Short mmCIF file of C-alpha atoms in Angstrom, two decimals:
data_model
loop_
_atom_site.label_atom_id
_atom_site.label_comp_id
_atom_site.label_asym_id
_atom_site.label_seq_id
_atom_site.Cartn_x
_atom_site.Cartn_y
_atom_site.Cartn_z
CA UNK A 23 -11.28 -35.38 -29.24
CA UNK A 24 -8.25 -37.34 -27.97
CA UNK A 25 -4.54 -37.18 -28.72
CA UNK A 26 -4.47 -34.26 -31.11
CA UNK A 27 -3.05 -30.76 -31.23
CA UNK A 28 -4.01 -27.10 -31.40
CA UNK A 29 -2.26 -25.15 -34.17
CA UNK A 30 -1.63 -21.47 -33.78
CA UNK A 31 -1.48 -20.48 -37.51
CA UNK A 32 0.46 -17.12 -37.29
CA UNK A 33 3.37 -18.48 -35.27
CA UNK A 34 3.12 -22.16 -36.45
CA UNK A 35 3.08 -23.21 -32.85
CA UNK A 36 1.48 -26.61 -32.31
CA UNK A 37 0.29 -27.51 -28.73
CA UNK A 38 -0.51 -31.19 -28.24
CA UNK A 39 -3.37 -32.23 -25.96
CA UNK A 40 -4.66 -35.53 -24.69
CA UNK A 41 -8.34 -34.68 -24.28
CA UNK A 42 -10.62 -31.97 -25.53
CA UNK A 43 -14.14 -32.08 -24.34
CA UNK A 44 -16.57 -29.40 -25.19
CA UNK A 45 -20.41 -28.88 -24.98
CA UNK A 46 -22.00 -26.53 -27.41
CA UNK A 47 -25.44 -24.94 -27.26
CA UNK A 48 -26.55 -22.28 -29.65
CA UNK A 49 -23.58 -19.85 -29.83
CA UNK A 50 -22.11 -20.65 -26.37
CA UNK A 51 -19.98 -23.44 -25.13
CA UNK A 52 -18.81 -25.18 -21.92
CA UNK A 53 -15.20 -26.30 -22.10
CA UNK A 54 -15.39 -29.37 -19.89
CA UNK A 55 -11.81 -30.42 -20.34
CA UNK A 56 -8.66 -29.58 -22.28
CA UNK A 57 -5.63 -31.47 -20.98
CA UNK A 58 -2.25 -30.48 -22.30
CA UNK A 59 0.50 -33.01 -21.70
CA UNK A 60 4.01 -31.70 -20.84
CA UNK A 61 7.38 -33.24 -21.61
CA UNK A 62 8.09 -34.04 -17.97
CA UNK A 63 4.86 -36.10 -17.82
CA UNK A 64 2.97 -33.39 -15.87
CA UNK A 65 -0.19 -31.88 -17.15
CA UNK A 66 -2.05 -28.53 -17.54
CA UNK A 67 -5.85 -28.74 -17.33
CA UNK A 68 -8.29 -26.09 -18.52
CA UNK A 69 -12.03 -25.75 -18.15
CA UNK A 70 -14.55 -22.91 -18.30
CA UNK A 71 -17.05 -21.05 -20.49
CA UNK A 72 -16.95 -19.52 -24.00
CA UNK A 73 -19.54 -17.02 -25.43
CA UNK A 74 -20.20 -16.28 -28.98
CA UNK A 75 -18.01 -19.08 -30.23
CA UNK A 76 -18.85 -18.77 -33.94
CA UNK A 77 -17.33 -15.32 -34.04
CA UNK A 78 -13.89 -16.92 -34.52
CA UNK A 79 -14.98 -18.24 -37.96
CA UNK A 80 -16.38 -15.03 -39.62
CA UNK A 81 -17.31 -17.04 -42.77
CA UNK A 82 -20.04 -18.99 -40.91
CA UNK A 83 -20.91 -16.47 -38.30
CA UNK A 84 -23.90 -14.15 -38.38
CA UNK A 85 -22.99 -12.88 -34.89
CA UNK A 86 -20.78 -9.84 -34.88
CA UNK A 87 -20.11 -9.88 -31.14
CA UNK A 88 -16.59 -10.87 -30.29
CA UNK A 89 -15.99 -14.10 -28.39
CA UNK A 90 -15.38 -13.89 -24.65
CA UNK A 91 -14.23 -16.57 -22.20
CA UNK A 92 -13.80 -17.36 -18.62
CA UNK A 93 -11.19 -20.09 -18.05
CA UNK A 94 -9.75 -21.96 -15.11
CA UNK A 95 -6.20 -23.31 -15.47
CA UNK A 96 -4.87 -25.95 -13.09
CA UNK A 97 -1.62 -27.95 -12.68
CA UNK A 98 -0.55 -30.22 -9.94
CA UNK A 99 3.17 -29.46 -10.92
CA UNK A 100 4.26 -27.01 -13.52
CA UNK A 101 7.88 -26.45 -14.57
CA UNK A 102 8.37 -23.17 -16.35
CA UNK A 103 10.84 -24.84 -18.86
CA UNK A 104 8.13 -27.36 -19.73
CA UNK A 105 5.71 -24.52 -20.37
CA UNK A 106 8.16 -22.56 -22.62
CA UNK A 107 8.78 -25.77 -24.55
CA UNK A 108 5.23 -25.54 -25.77
CA UNK A 109 6.14 -22.40 -27.75
CA UNK A 110 9.24 -23.64 -29.60
CA UNK A 111 9.20 -21.87 -32.91
CA UNK A 112 9.55 -24.24 -35.99
CA UNK A 113 11.17 -21.49 -38.15
CA UNK A 114 14.69 -22.88 -38.71
CA UNK A 115 16.02 -19.50 -39.83
CA UNK A 116 15.66 -18.11 -36.35
CA UNK A 117 18.93 -18.72 -34.46
CA UNK A 118 18.27 -17.86 -30.77
CA UNK A 119 15.94 -20.42 -29.16
CA UNK A 120 14.82 -18.34 -26.13
CA UNK A 121 14.05 -15.35 -28.47
CA UNK A 122 12.00 -17.68 -30.68
CA UNK A 123 9.99 -19.07 -27.79
CA UNK A 124 9.47 -15.57 -26.18
CA UNK A 125 8.39 -14.04 -29.60
CA UNK A 126 6.11 -17.04 -30.31
CA UNK A 127 4.58 -16.79 -26.86
CA UNK A 128 3.81 -13.07 -27.28
CA UNK A 129 2.11 -13.72 -30.65
CA UNK A 130 0.06 -16.50 -29.13
CA UNK A 131 -0.95 -14.38 -26.16
CA UNK A 132 -2.01 -11.43 -28.31
CA UNK A 133 -3.92 -13.69 -30.72
CA UNK A 134 -5.43 -15.41 -27.66
CA UNK A 135 -6.78 -12.06 -26.42
CA UNK A 136 -8.10 -10.94 -29.72
CA UNK A 137 -9.97 -14.20 -30.35
CA UNK A 138 -11.21 -15.16 -26.97
CA UNK A 139 -11.19 -11.95 -24.78
CA UNK A 140 -10.19 -14.25 -21.83
CA UNK A 141 -10.33 -13.75 -18.07
CA UNK A 142 -8.26 -16.53 -16.41
CA UNK A 143 -8.00 -18.03 -12.96
CA UNK A 144 -4.74 -19.88 -12.51
CA UNK A 145 -4.10 -22.44 -9.70
CA UNK A 146 -0.81 -24.38 -9.33
CA UNK A 147 -0.10 -26.78 -6.47
CA UNK A 148 3.64 -26.48 -7.26
CA UNK A 149 5.50 -24.27 -9.65
CA UNK A 150 9.21 -24.61 -10.42
CA UNK A 151 11.33 -21.91 -11.96
CA UNK A 152 15.00 -23.06 -12.12
CA UNK A 153 15.77 -23.81 -8.52
CA UNK A 154 12.86 -21.77 -7.19
CA UNK A 155 9.97 -23.89 -5.85
CA UNK A 156 6.73 -22.33 -4.78
CA UNK A 157 3.44 -23.84 -3.58
CA UNK A 158 -0.24 -23.03 -3.67
CA UNK A 159 0.07 -20.40 -6.57
CA UNK A 160 -3.17 -18.58 -7.29
CA UNK A 161 -3.69 -15.64 -9.42
CA UNK A 162 -6.39 -13.74 -11.50
CA UNK A 163 -5.20 -12.91 -14.96
CA UNK A 164 -6.83 -10.57 -17.53
CA UNK A 165 -6.16 -8.12 -20.35
CA UNK A 166 -6.64 -4.38 -20.50
CA UNK A 167 -5.95 -4.73 -24.28
CA UNK A 168 -3.81 -7.05 -26.44
CA UNK A 169 -0.58 -5.43 -25.09
CA UNK A 170 -1.32 -4.92 -21.35
CA UNK A 171 -1.70 -7.94 -19.09
CA UNK A 172 -2.59 -7.90 -15.39
CA UNK A 173 -1.88 -10.30 -12.61
CA UNK A 174 -4.03 -9.41 -9.55
CA UNK A 175 -4.62 -10.93 -6.13
CA UNK A 176 -1.75 -13.26 -6.73
CA UNK A 177 -0.40 -15.27 -3.71
CA UNK A 178 1.79 -18.24 -3.11
CA UNK A 179 3.72 -20.03 -0.42
CA UNK A 180 7.48 -20.26 -0.25
CA UNK A 181 8.25 -22.96 2.33
CA UNK A 182 6.65 -21.41 5.46
CA UNK A 183 6.60 -17.88 4.18
CA UNK A 184 3.69 -16.08 2.34
CA UNK A 185 4.06 -13.93 -0.79
CA UNK A 186 1.46 -11.69 -2.35
CA UNK A 187 1.83 -9.63 -5.55
CA UNK A 188 0.22 -7.66 -8.31
CA UNK A 189 1.97 -7.31 -11.71
CA UNK A 190 1.38 -5.42 -14.90
CA UNK A 191 3.13 -6.47 -18.09
CA UNK A 192 3.46 -4.54 -21.39
CA UNK A 193 4.15 -6.72 -24.39
CA UNK A 194 3.72 -4.12 -27.01
CA UNK A 195 7.33 -4.50 -28.21
CA UNK A 196 8.11 -8.01 -29.72
CA UNK A 197 11.54 -8.11 -28.23
CA UNK A 198 11.12 -6.13 -24.86
CA UNK A 199 8.69 -6.45 -22.02
CA UNK A 200 7.73 -3.68 -19.57
CA UNK A 201 6.69 -4.59 -16.08
CA UNK A 202 5.61 -3.13 -12.77
CA UNK A 203 5.47 -5.28 -9.79
CA UNK A 204 4.23 -4.79 -6.15
CA UNK A 205 4.96 -7.64 -3.74
CA UNK A 206 4.98 -8.29 -0.05
CA UNK A 207 6.54 -11.28 1.77
CA UNK A 208 6.13 -12.43 5.37
CA UNK A 209 8.90 -14.29 7.06
CA UNK A 210 10.50 -15.89 4.17
CA UNK A 211 13.33 -18.43 4.95
CA UNK A 212 16.55 -16.63 3.95
CA UNK A 213 18.55 -19.85 3.59
CA UNK A 214 15.94 -21.44 1.25
CA UNK A 215 15.82 -18.19 -0.71
CA UNK A 216 19.55 -18.20 -1.31
CA UNK A 217 19.46 -21.78 -2.37
CA UNK A 218 16.57 -21.06 -4.78
CA UNK A 219 18.64 -18.33 -6.46
CA UNK A 220 21.86 -20.34 -6.53
CA UNK A 221 23.37 -17.90 -3.97
CA UNK A 222 23.24 -15.21 -6.66
CA UNK A 223 26.28 -16.96 -8.10
CA UNK A 224 28.53 -15.51 -5.40
CA UNK A 225 31.13 -18.24 -4.46
CA UNK A 226 31.93 -16.96 -0.85
CA UNK A 227 28.13 -17.10 -0.01
CA UNK A 228 27.91 -20.64 -1.27
CA UNK A 229 30.84 -21.71 0.78
CA UNK A 230 29.57 -20.30 4.09
CA UNK A 231 28.64 -22.79 6.73
CA UNK A 232 25.38 -21.11 7.33
CA UNK A 233 23.47 -17.91 6.32
CA UNK A 234 19.93 -17.84 7.79
CA UNK A 235 17.10 -15.59 8.87
CA UNK A 236 13.52 -14.57 8.33
CA UNK A 237 12.98 -11.79 5.74
CA UNK A 238 9.80 -9.67 5.19
CA UNK A 239 9.65 -7.38 2.22
CA UNK A 240 7.31 -4.72 0.81
CA UNK A 241 8.57 -3.72 -2.66
CA UNK A 242 7.29 -1.63 -5.66
CA UNK A 243 9.46 -2.12 -8.71
CA UNK A 244 9.04 -1.14 -12.36
CA UNK A 245 11.32 -1.64 -15.43
CA UNK A 246 11.94 -3.30 -18.70
CA UNK A 247 13.55 -6.55 -19.79
CA UNK A 248 15.05 -7.77 -23.08
CA UNK A 249 13.32 -11.09 -23.74
CA UNK A 250 16.55 -12.68 -25.03
CA UNK A 251 18.87 -11.56 -22.14
CA UNK A 252 16.93 -10.35 -19.14
CA UNK A 253 16.42 -7.19 -17.12
CA UNK A 254 17.63 -3.81 -18.46
CA UNK A 255 19.25 -2.59 -15.26
CA UNK A 256 19.02 1.21 -15.89
CA UNK A 257 15.35 0.98 -16.43
CA UNK A 258 14.69 -0.32 -12.84
CA UNK A 259 13.20 2.10 -10.31
CA UNK A 260 11.23 1.71 -7.17
CA UNK A 261 11.42 1.11 -3.42
CA UNK A 262 12.24 -2.04 -1.42
CA UNK A 263 11.33 -2.09 2.31
CA UNK A 264 12.59 -4.93 4.28
CA UNK A 265 12.73 -6.34 7.83
CA UNK A 266 15.33 -9.00 8.54
CA UNK A 267 14.89 -10.97 11.74
CA UNK A 268 17.05 -13.71 13.48
CA UNK A 269 19.78 -13.50 10.98
CA UNK A 270 22.89 -15.74 11.58
CA UNK A 271 26.14 -15.88 9.52
CA UNK A 272 28.46 -18.74 10.34
CA UNK A 273 31.76 -19.49 8.64
CA UNK A 274 31.51 -16.64 6.10
CA UNK A 275 35.20 -16.29 5.05
CA UNK A 276 35.27 -12.67 3.87
CA UNK A 277 33.94 -11.34 7.10
CA UNK A 278 36.21 -13.51 9.17
CA UNK A 279 39.29 -12.30 7.25
CA UNK A 280 38.40 -8.64 7.49
CA UNK A 281 37.46 -8.88 11.16
CA UNK A 282 40.59 -10.79 12.02
CA UNK A 283 42.65 -7.82 11.00
CA UNK A 284 41.71 -6.03 14.22
CA UNK A 285 39.78 -8.44 16.42
CA UNK A 286 40.02 -12.05 17.43
CA UNK A 287 38.92 -14.63 14.82
CA UNK A 288 36.42 -16.29 17.19
CA UNK A 289 34.35 -13.05 17.27
CA UNK A 290 33.36 -13.42 13.57
CA UNK A 291 33.03 -17.16 13.21
CA UNK A 292 29.34 -17.29 14.20
CA UNK A 293 27.50 -13.95 14.16
CA UNK A 294 23.89 -13.42 15.19
CA UNK A 295 22.17 -10.17 14.33
CA UNK A 296 19.39 -8.08 15.80
CA UNK A 297 16.47 -6.82 13.72
CA UNK A 298 17.68 -4.94 10.60
CA UNK A 299 15.16 -2.67 8.90
CA UNK A 300 15.40 -0.12 6.02
CA UNK A 301 13.80 1.04 2.80
CA UNK A 302 16.02 0.96 -0.23
CA UNK A 303 15.56 3.30 -3.32
CA UNK A 304 16.36 1.89 -6.81
CA UNK A 305 16.93 4.21 -9.77
CA UNK A 306 19.62 4.95 -12.39
CA UNK A 307 21.58 1.87 -11.78
CA UNK A 308 21.90 2.48 -8.12
CA UNK A 309 20.43 1.18 -4.83
CA UNK A 310 20.43 3.90 -2.24
CA UNK A 311 20.79 3.08 1.40
CA UNK A 312 19.50 5.55 3.91
CA UNK A 313 21.33 5.34 7.30
CA UNK A 314 20.84 1.85 8.72
CA UNK A 315 21.85 0.51 12.08
CA UNK A 316 23.18 -3.08 12.45
CA UNK A 317 23.60 -4.74 15.90
CA UNK A 318 25.24 -8.10 16.19
CA UNK A 319 27.24 -10.32 18.54
CA UNK A 320 30.33 -9.42 16.71
CA UNK A 321 30.11 -5.71 15.84
CA UNK A 322 27.75 -2.76 15.94
CA UNK A 323 27.82 -0.30 12.96
CA UNK A 324 25.86 2.12 10.80
CA UNK A 325 25.83 2.02 7.00
CA UNK A 326 24.69 4.46 4.39
CA UNK A 327 25.40 5.24 0.72
CA UNK A 328 24.65 3.42 -2.51
CA UNK A 329 25.47 0.31 -4.51
CA UNK A 330 26.18 0.80 -8.12
CA UNK A 331 25.84 -1.65 -10.95
CA UNK A 332 26.71 -1.79 -14.61
CA UNK A 333 28.66 1.51 -15.23
CA UNK A 334 27.82 3.18 -11.85
CA UNK A 335 30.39 3.00 -9.08
CA UNK A 336 29.60 1.94 -5.57
CA UNK A 337 30.02 4.30 -2.66
CA UNK A 338 29.21 2.90 0.81
CA UNK A 339 30.16 4.39 4.23
CA UNK A 340 30.21 2.28 7.34
CA UNK A 341 30.47 4.14 10.71
CA UNK A 342 31.94 1.90 13.43
CA UNK A 343 31.50 3.09 17.03
CA UNK A 344 34.73 2.96 19.11
CA UNK A 345 32.82 1.19 21.79
CA UNK A 346 33.25 -2.05 19.62
CA UNK A 347 36.90 -2.11 20.71
CA UNK A 348 35.98 -2.76 24.30
CA UNK A 349 35.55 -6.22 25.68
CA UNK A 350 32.38 -7.74 24.26
CA UNK A 351 29.82 -10.39 25.18
CA UNK A 352 29.71 -12.43 21.91
CA UNK A 353 26.89 -14.67 23.11
CA UNK A 354 24.25 -11.89 23.38
CA UNK A 355 22.96 -9.44 20.83
CA UNK A 356 23.16 -5.86 22.30
CA UNK A 357 20.20 -3.42 22.30
CA UNK A 358 19.92 -0.86 19.54
CA UNK A 359 21.13 2.73 20.08
CA UNK A 360 20.62 5.93 18.24
CA UNK A 361 23.47 7.17 16.02
CA UNK A 362 24.48 9.92 18.43
CA UNK A 363 24.19 7.69 21.49
CA UNK A 364 26.71 5.32 19.91
CA UNK A 365 29.48 7.87 20.73
CA UNK A 366 32.59 8.53 18.68
CA UNK A 367 33.25 6.48 15.56
CA UNK A 368 35.67 5.66 12.75
CA UNK A 369 34.51 5.39 9.16
CA UNK A 370 35.35 2.94 6.43
CA UNK A 371 34.59 4.06 2.85
CA UNK A 372 33.96 1.35 0.25
CA UNK A 373 34.26 2.77 -3.27
CA UNK A 374 34.72 1.23 -6.63
CA UNK A 375 36.53 3.16 -9.42
CA UNK A 376 34.69 4.57 -12.46
CA UNK A 377 36.96 2.57 -14.87
CA UNK A 378 36.87 -0.67 -12.96
CA UNK A 379 33.68 -0.85 -10.94
CA UNK A 380 34.22 -4.54 -10.03
CA UNK A 381 37.13 -3.73 -7.92
CA UNK A 382 36.32 -2.00 -4.56
CA UNK A 383 38.85 0.03 -2.51
CA UNK A 384 38.55 0.54 1.20
CA UNK A 385 39.69 3.68 3.04
CA UNK A 386 39.74 4.65 6.62
CA UNK A 387 38.43 8.06 7.79
CA UNK A 388 38.26 9.74 11.14
CA UNK A 389 35.24 11.82 10.26
CA UNK A 390 32.31 11.63 7.68
CA UNK A 391 33.19 15.02 6.18
CA UNK A 392 34.26 13.53 2.86
CA UNK A 393 30.93 11.68 2.53
CA UNK A 394 29.06 15.00 2.59
CA UNK A 395 31.74 16.75 0.37
CA UNK A 396 31.21 14.23 -2.39
CA UNK A 397 27.57 14.84 -2.35
CA UNK A 398 27.91 18.69 -2.28
CA UNK A 399 26.33 18.76 1.17
CA UNK A 400 29.04 20.32 3.40
CA UNK A 401 26.55 22.76 4.80
CA UNK A 402 24.43 19.87 5.97
CA UNK A 403 27.62 18.33 7.60
CA UNK A 404 28.40 21.45 9.53
CA UNK A 405 24.75 21.59 10.83
CA UNK A 406 24.88 17.98 11.62
CA UNK A 407 28.11 18.23 13.56
CA UNK A 408 26.78 21.20 15.60
CA UNK A 409 23.54 19.28 16.37
CA UNK A 410 25.59 16.14 17.24
CA UNK A 411 27.68 18.10 19.73
CA UNK A 412 24.55 19.44 21.46
CA UNK A 413 22.93 15.98 21.44
CA UNK A 414 26.05 14.34 22.87
CA UNK A 415 26.22 16.98 25.78
CA UNK A 416 22.41 16.38 26.40
CA UNK A 417 22.84 12.60 26.35
CA UNK A 418 25.72 12.78 28.84
CA UNK A 419 23.85 15.14 31.13
CA UNK A 420 20.75 12.87 30.93
CA UNK A 421 22.88 9.80 31.69
CA UNK A 422 24.58 11.40 34.74
CA UNK A 423 21.15 12.66 35.99
CA UNK A 424 19.76 9.08 35.69
CA UNK A 425 22.85 7.64 37.64
CA UNK A 426 22.25 10.25 40.42
CA UNK A 427 18.59 9.32 40.62
CA UNK A 428 19.45 5.58 40.81
CA UNK A 429 21.96 6.21 43.62
CA UNK A 430 19.40 8.31 45.43
CA UNK A 431 16.69 5.60 45.19
CA UNK A 432 19.18 3.07 46.41
CA UNK A 433 20.09 5.17 49.44
CA UNK A 434 16.31 5.66 50.35
CA UNK A 435 15.62 1.94 49.97
CA UNK A 436 18.57 1.05 52.19
#
């Protein structure tokens, strides 16, 4: 059959195809080709096997076993917008186009499962989602039931980086979708990633001369999204572990302006960072930061606290060792130190107000006592201060002992 269409009756969605070629023997079939033409001129190709095919027409079927299928889907280039266009709902009374398409897509997917019991293998040479471009996309796709979909052993290339993921989707609700995703990345290009997500719509990042690096991630996230608007933020929970290597920030105006209050402007014009590692915890509209050390050619500091979104205020504390105020070699990244070894510090609190969380206020502190007080953890603060004093004394003793040994070795050699 050439230049026809498949009509999905419940949703009135019509999917045009250029070629349908199928061989039937008894109650089984080989789908040799089903080519679906897309608006951009690209194409989706399907082939595979179908068992018990007469079961989809009960009036003529004496076989009560449900149909099952094993299909392979391939496209040289697939734009997600082209794919969604296949599911435009023709019901004129519906007003929101994206809601129509998502609702129609869910109906088709559920009906597809109930009729065909499919297991799918999907291979895309290039997949384009908005500005995100990925290559060599491969996944296994199957159903637990009509409401639960699984993507397993999924992998794709993002420029020179590799991404693997598993995902579970719950499409029980016609207007919301539940999801859980586990994914890992290896050395993704940070600059290309920012471009792909349009710099997260932050003007100052767009205007920077350069933000680059290699990022590896191991994340486990679950939540829900409204099909018409996007992710429901307070439903998100999980962990995001990351390792950022070879990061460089050049010509980033906000950092230059803040740094120039105390230091020379040149120190912050071109900043290179040492390895930055941490595990972030996401829940209840917050992203929690355990204590994280950042070493760079411009400044060394420690940061902890949480970022809030929607109605949750942000509260971040940055500890800046006083050693930063000494003369500095801005051409070389210093080695990492432990929090205690970094010596005395000053603290900058970044906090948004409950009534206006988009505005952040900055306060200078000479100790971190307030940080613990806000979290009802003053007892921990007192214990930490006592341990810190003991550790500082030990560190100074060990340092002096090492210096004496080095002097003694030098005298013996001479």
